[in-house]
mmCIF file of C-alpha atoms in Angstrom:
data_model
loop_
_atom_site.group_PDB
_atom_site.id
_atom_site.type_symbol
_atom_site.label_atom_id
_atom_site.label_comp_id
_atom_site.label_asym_id
_atom_site.label_seq_id
_atom_site.Cartn_x
_atom_site.Cartn_y
_atom_site.Cartn_z
ATOM 1 C CA UNK C 1392 0.000 0.000 0.000
ATOM 2 C CA UNK C 1393 1.166 3.443 -0.797
ATOM 3 C CA UNK C 1394 1.579 5.743 2.212
ATOM 4 C CA UNK C 1395 -1.217 8.244 2.670
ATOM 5 C CA UNK C 1396 -0.399 11.810 1.719
ATOM 6 C CA UNK C 1397 -1.347 14.262 4.408
ATOM 7 C CA UNK C 1398 -2.760 17.598 3.377
ATOM 8 C CA UNK C 1399 -0.670 20.529 4.424
ATOM 9 C CA UNK C 1400 -2.347 22.593 7.090
ATOM 10 C CA UNK C 1401 -2.841 26.228 6.297
ATOM 11 C CA UNK C 1402 -1.278 28.548 8.795
ATOM 12 C CA UNK C 1403 -3.896 30.323 10.848
ATOM 13 C CA UNK C 1404 -3.435 34.024 11.206
ATOM 14 C CA UNK C 1405 -3.596 35.411 14.680
ATOM 15 C CA UNK C 1406 -6.545 37.652 15.440
ATOM 16 C CA UNK C 1407 -4.301 40.629 15.994
ATOM 17 C CA UNK C 1408 -2.850 40.284 12.502
ATOM 18 C CA UNK C 1409 -6.130 40.531 10.582
ATOM 19 C CA UNK C 1410 -5.925 44.229 9.893
ATOM 20 C CA UNK C 1411 -3.452 45.165 7.203
ATOM 21 C CA UNK C 1412 -0.688 47.474 8.238
ATOM 22 C CA UNK C 1413 -0.947 51.025 6.997
ATOM 23 C CA UNK C 1414 1.928 51.883 4.689
ATOM 24 C CA UNK C 1415 4.402 54.268 6.291
ATOM 25 C CA UNK C 1416 2.760 54.207 9.721
ATOM 26 C CA UNK C 1417 4.868 55.238 12.719
ATOM 27 C CA UNK C 1418 4.270 53.274 15.913
ATOM 28 C CA UNK C 1419 3.021 54.879 19.118
ATOM 29 C CA UNK C 1420 6.189 53.512 20.714
ATOM 30 C CA UNK C 1421 8.168 56.098 18.740
ATOM 31 C CA UNK C 1422 5.999 58.957 19.991
ATOM 32 C CA UNK C 1423 7.818 61.581 22.118
ATOM 33 C CA UNK C 1424 7.694 60.849 25.858
ATOM 34 C CA UNK C 1425 6.226 64.290 26.564
ATOM 35 C CA UNK C 1426 2.984 63.235 24.848
ATOM 36 C CA UNK C 1427 2.400 60.584 27.509
ATOM 37 C CA UNK C 1428 2.823 63.163 30.283
ATOM 38 C CA UNK C 1429 -0.148 65.289 29.134
ATOM 39 C CA UNK C 1430 1.650 68.485 30.143
ATOM 40 C CA UNK C 1431 1.198 70.434 26.926
ATOM 41 C CA UNK C 1432 -1.613 71.376 24.586
ATOM 42 C CA UNK C 1433 -1.574 70.032 21.027
ATOM 43 C CA UNK C 1434 -1.299 66.256 21.369
ATOM 44 C CA UNK C 1435 -4.478 64.723 19.938
ATOM 45 C CA UNK C 1436 -6.203 61.360 19.682
ATOM 46 C CA UNK C 1437 -8.552 60.690 16.752
ATOM 47 C CA UNK C 1438 -11.274 58.179 15.978
ATOM 48 C CA UNK C 1439 -14.688 57.556 14.397
ATOM 49 C CA UNK C 1440 -18.033 57.058 16.135
ATOM 50 C CA UNK C 1441 -20.314 54.851 14.051
ATOM 51 C CA UNK C 1442 -24.032 55.383 13.632
ATOM 52 C CA UNK C 1443 -26.731 52.963 12.544
ATOM 53 C CA UNK C 1444 -25.499 50.961 9.547
ATOM 54 C CA UNK C 1445 -25.272 53.175 6.500
ATOM 55 C CA UNK C 1446 -26.284 56.344 8.348
ATOM 56 C CA UNK C 1447 -22.842 57.926 8.703
ATOM 57 C CA UNK C 1448 -20.045 58.541 11.176
ATOM 58 C CA UNK C 1449 -18.697 61.230 13.490
ATOM 59 C CA UNK C 1450 -14.987 62.069 13.292
ATOM 60 C CA UNK C 1451 -13.713 62.919 16.783
ATOM 61 C CA UNK C 1452 -10.425 64.498 17.840
ATOM 62 C CA UNK C 1453 -9.586 65.061 21.517
ATOM 63 C CA UNK C 1454 -6.646 66.952 23.003
ATOM 64 C CA UNK C 1455 -4.951 64.638 25.512
ATOM 65 C CA UNK C 1456 -4.082 67.308 28.071
ATOM 66 C CA UNK C 1457 -7.228 69.452 28.122
ATOM 67 C CA UNK C 1458 -9.880 66.917 26.954
ATOM 68 C CA UNK C 1459 -10.981 69.521 24.377
ATOM 69 C CA UNK C 1460 -13.161 67.922 21.706
ATOM 70 C CA UNK C 1461 -13.614 68.649 18.003
ATOM 71 C CA UNK C 1462 -16.162 66.624 16.025
ATOM 72 C CA UNK C 1463 -17.690 66.568 12.562
ATOM 73 C CA UNK C 1464 -20.090 64.289 10.672
ATOM 74 C CA UNK C 1465 -19.083 62.366 7.564
ATOM 75 C CA UNK C 1466 -21.268 60.188 5.341
ATOM 76 C CA UNK C 1467 -18.794 57.437 4.466
ATOM 77 C CA UNK C 1468 -15.951 55.621 6.207
ATOM 78 C CA UNK C 1469 -13.315 56.534 3.648
ATOM 79 C CA UNK C 1470 -9.849 58.002 3.961
ATOM 80 C CA UNK C 1471 -10.823 60.986 1.821
ATOM 81 C CA UNK C 1472 -13.859 61.782 3.991
ATOM 82 C CA UNK C 1473 -11.817 61.461 7.189
ATOM 83 C CA UNK C 1474 -9.042 63.678 5.827
ATOM 84 C CA UNK C 1475 -11.437 66.376 4.651
ATOM 85 C CA UNK C 1476 -13.147 66.575 8.047
ATOM 86 C CA UNK C 1477 -9.857 66.468 9.949
ATOM 87 C CA UNK C 1478 -8.279 69.238 7.894
ATOM 88 C CA UNK C 1479 -11.328 71.483 8.304
ATOM 89 C CA UNK C 1480 -11.152 71.087 12.092
ATOM 90 C CA UNK C 1481 -7.397 71.477 12.499
ATOM 91 C CA UNK C 1482 -6.661 74.221 9.972
ATOM 92 C CA UNK C 1483 -8.096 77.048 12.155
ATOM 93 C CA UNK C 1484 -5.805 76.067 15.058
ATOM 94 C CA UNK C 1485 -2.430 77.694 15.556
ATOM 95 C CA UNK C 1486 0.491 75.339 14.734
ATOM 96 C CA UNK C 1487 1.450 75.227 18.432
ATOM 97 C CA UNK C 1488 -1.880 73.524 19.189
ATOM 98 C CA UNK C 1489 -1.593 70.792 16.556
ATOM 99 C CA UNK C 1490 1.622 68.929 17.359
ATOM 100 C CA UNK C 1491 0.814 65.212 17.261
ATOM 101 C CA UNK C 1492 -2.146 62.983 16.426
ATOM 102 C CA UNK C 1493 -2.543 59.348 17.492
ATOM 103 C CA UNK C 1494 -4.882 57.031 15.565
ATOM 104 C CA UNK C 1495 -5.739 53.338 15.419
ATOM 105 C CA UNK C 1496 -5.165 51.137 12.376
ATOM 106 C CA UNK C 1497 -8.418 51.500 10.456
ATOM 107 C CA UNK C 1498 -8.235 51.847 6.665
ATOM 108 C CA UNK C 1499 -9.944 55.223 6.951
ATOM 109 C CA UNK C 1500 -6.623 56.556 8.283
ATOM 110 C CA UNK C 1501 -4.526 55.169 5.411
ATOM 111 C CA UNK C 1502 -3.996 58.568 3.738
ATOM 112 C CA UNK C 1503 -2.603 60.088 6.929
ATOM 113 C CA UNK C 1504 0.515 61.409 5.190
ATOM 114 C CA UNK C 1505 -1.610 64.017 3.396
ATOM 115 C CA UNK C 1506 -2.704 65.357 6.785
ATOM 116 C CA UNK C 1507 0.895 65.395 8.008
ATOM 117 C CA UNK C 1508 2.041 67.346 4.955
ATOM 118 C CA UNK C 1509 -0.783 69.875 5.115
ATOM 119 C CA UNK C 1510 -0.801 70.492 8.873
ATOM 120 C CA UNK C 1511 2.868 69.809 9.640
ATOM 121 C CA UNK C 1512 1.684 67.469 12.388
ATOM 122 C CA UNK C 1513 3.283 64.162 13.431
ATOM 123 C CA UNK C 1514 0.908 61.184 13.296
ATOM 124 C CA UNK C 1515 1.395 57.969 15.278
ATOM 125 C CA UNK C 1516 -0.520 54.693 15.331
ATOM 126 C CA UNK C 1517 -1.572 52.678 18.363
ATOM 127 C CA UNK C 1518 -0.971 48.940 18.509
ATOM 128 C CA UNK C 1519 -3.789 46.868 16.953
ATOM 129 C CA UNK C 1520 -6.671 46.201 19.362
ATOM 130 C CA UNK C 1521 -5.175 48.354 22.135
ATOM 131 C CA UNK C 1522 -7.878 51.000 22.496
ATOM 132 C CA UNK C 1523 -6.563 51.880 25.953
ATOM 133 C CA UNK C 1524 -3.585 53.518 24.229
ATOM 134 C CA UNK C 1525 -6.075 56.156 23.061
ATOM 135 C CA UNK C 1526 -8.023 56.259 26.313
ATOM 136 C CA UNK C 1527 -8.813 59.975 26.223
ATOM 137 C CA UNK C 1528 -10.575 59.602 22.894
ATOM 138 C CA UNK C 1529 -12.376 56.411 23.894
ATOM 139 C CA UNK C 1530 -13.712 58.052 27.064
ATOM 140 C CA UNK C 1531 -14.869 61.118 25.143
ATOM 141 C CA UNK C 1532 -16.601 58.947 22.564
ATOM 142 C CA UNK C 1533 -18.437 57.443 25.528
ATOM 143 C CA UNK C 1534 -19.696 60.926 26.449
ATOM 144 C CA UNK C 1535 -20.941 61.411 22.890
ATOM 145 C CA UNK C 1536 -22.772 58.077 23.138
ATOM 146 C CA UNK C 1537 -24.809 59.454 26.033
ATOM 147 C CA UNK C 1538 -26.421 61.789 23.535
ATOM 148 C CA UNK C 1539 -26.269 59.509 20.493
ATOM 149 C CA UNK C 1540 -26.567 55.861 21.672
ATOM 150 C CA UNK C 1541 -25.425 52.949 19.509
ATOM 151 C CA UNK C 1542 -27.584 52.349 16.432
ATOM 152 C CA UNK C 1543 -28.584 56.022 16.328
ATOM 153 C CA UNK C 1544 -29.444 57.070 12.783
ATOM 154 C CA UNK C 1545 -26.772 59.731 12.210
ATOM 155 C CA UNK C 1546 -28.473 60.876 9.013
ATOM 156 C CA UNK C 1547 -31.170 62.461 11.191
ATOM 157 C CA UNK C 1548 -28.653 64.452 13.262
ATOM 158 C CA UNK C 1549 -27.909 67.961 12.022
ATOM 159 C CA UNK C 1550 -24.502 69.614 12.241
ATOM 160 C CA UNK C 1551 -26.012 72.131 14.668
ATOM 161 C CA UNK C 1552 -27.229 69.341 16.968
ATOM 162 C CA UNK C 1553 -23.783 67.734 16.950
ATOM 163 C CA UNK C 1554 -22.030 71.014 17.751
ATOM 164 C CA UNK C 1555 -24.439 71.610 20.652
ATOM 165 C CA UNK C 1556 -23.289 68.301 22.129
ATOM 166 C CA UNK C 1557 -19.638 69.225 21.534
ATOM 167 C CA UNK C 1558 -20.284 72.550 23.287
ATOM 168 C CA UNK C 1559 -21.786 70.795 26.327
ATOM 169 C CA UNK C 1560 -18.849 68.392 26.603
ATOM 170 C CA UNK C 1561 -16.263 71.172 26.230
ATOM 171 C CA UNK C 1562 -17.973 73.310 28.866
ATOM 172 C CA UNK C 1563 -18.261 70.612 31.502
ATOM 173 C CA UNK C 1564 -15.843 71.163 34.454
ATOM 174 C CA UNK C 1565 -13.381 68.294 34.964
ATOM 175 C CA UNK C 1566 -11.721 67.240 38.176
ATOM 176 C CA UNK C 1567 -8.566 66.332 36.218
ATOM 177 C CA UNK C 1568 -8.406 69.964 35.040
ATOM 178 C CA UNK C 1569 -8.725 71.358 38.576
ATOM 179 C CA UNK C 1570 -12.428 71.920 37.791
ATOM 180 C CA UNK C 1571 -11.764 74.009 34.723
ATOM 181 C CA UNK C 1572 -13.643 73.161 31.548
ATOM 182 C CA UNK C 1573 -11.821 71.722 28.508
ATOM 183 C CA UNK C 1574 -12.637 74.931 26.651
ATOM 184 C CA UNK C 1575 -11.051 77.075 29.375
ATOM 185 C CA UNK C 1576 -7.937 74.903 29.559
ATOM 186 C CA UNK C 1577 -7.529 74.736 25.778
ATOM 187 C CA UNK C 1578 -7.737 78.525 25.490
ATOM 188 C CA UNK C 1579 -4.539 78.895 27.527
ATOM 189 C CA UNK C 1580 -1.164 79.326 25.854
ATOM 190 C CA UNK C 1581 0.234 76.598 28.098
ATOM 191 C CA UNK C 1582 -0.847 74.500 31.080
ATOM 192 C CA UNK C 1583 1.798 75.723 33.525
ATOM 193 C CA UNK C 1584 0.048 76.324 36.832
ATOM 194 C CA UNK C 1585 -3.382 75.689 35.337
ATOM 195 C CA UNK C 1586 -3.732 72.178 36.698
ATOM 196 C CA UNK C 1587 -2.427 72.849 40.149
ATOM 197 C CA UNK C 1588 1.090 71.791 39.243
#
């Protein structure tokens, strides 16, 4: 009898490897140490909040030190839509208040280099499936969810309604800011002495 030929087993990819790496991405582990300290304004975390399927998304950017939020609706989860919204939010800021931006590894962030070139901002990427590395943004997205729960039809939300929510979040005193609001803290030139340090 001829020996049985065993089929070669296909290698199984680990769960953490399922998302393709973004070309040219720079790891969060190469981010300046000062960003982790939250002692300066201008270090941001970005993300998307998803509405009911097919109803749109909200692009969110949160300053790590002051918790200041910027948000804008987009219709599709594309890199072009994300870039357009991000540029429109960041362009009015002075260069000193747009220093770094940390994102996750979604394909909607794949054209990040265009944002870097236009804003002269350094963009870093968190490790896959490590949302805690962008904890400020995740927590702020949770605040947005209080107003727009999961499966909310974002197509029914107007830009004015969204900005009213952003206003409420930015004008809410925070213990971590020595009971200042994010808006008050972000309006400062620097945080020296503002947080009781």
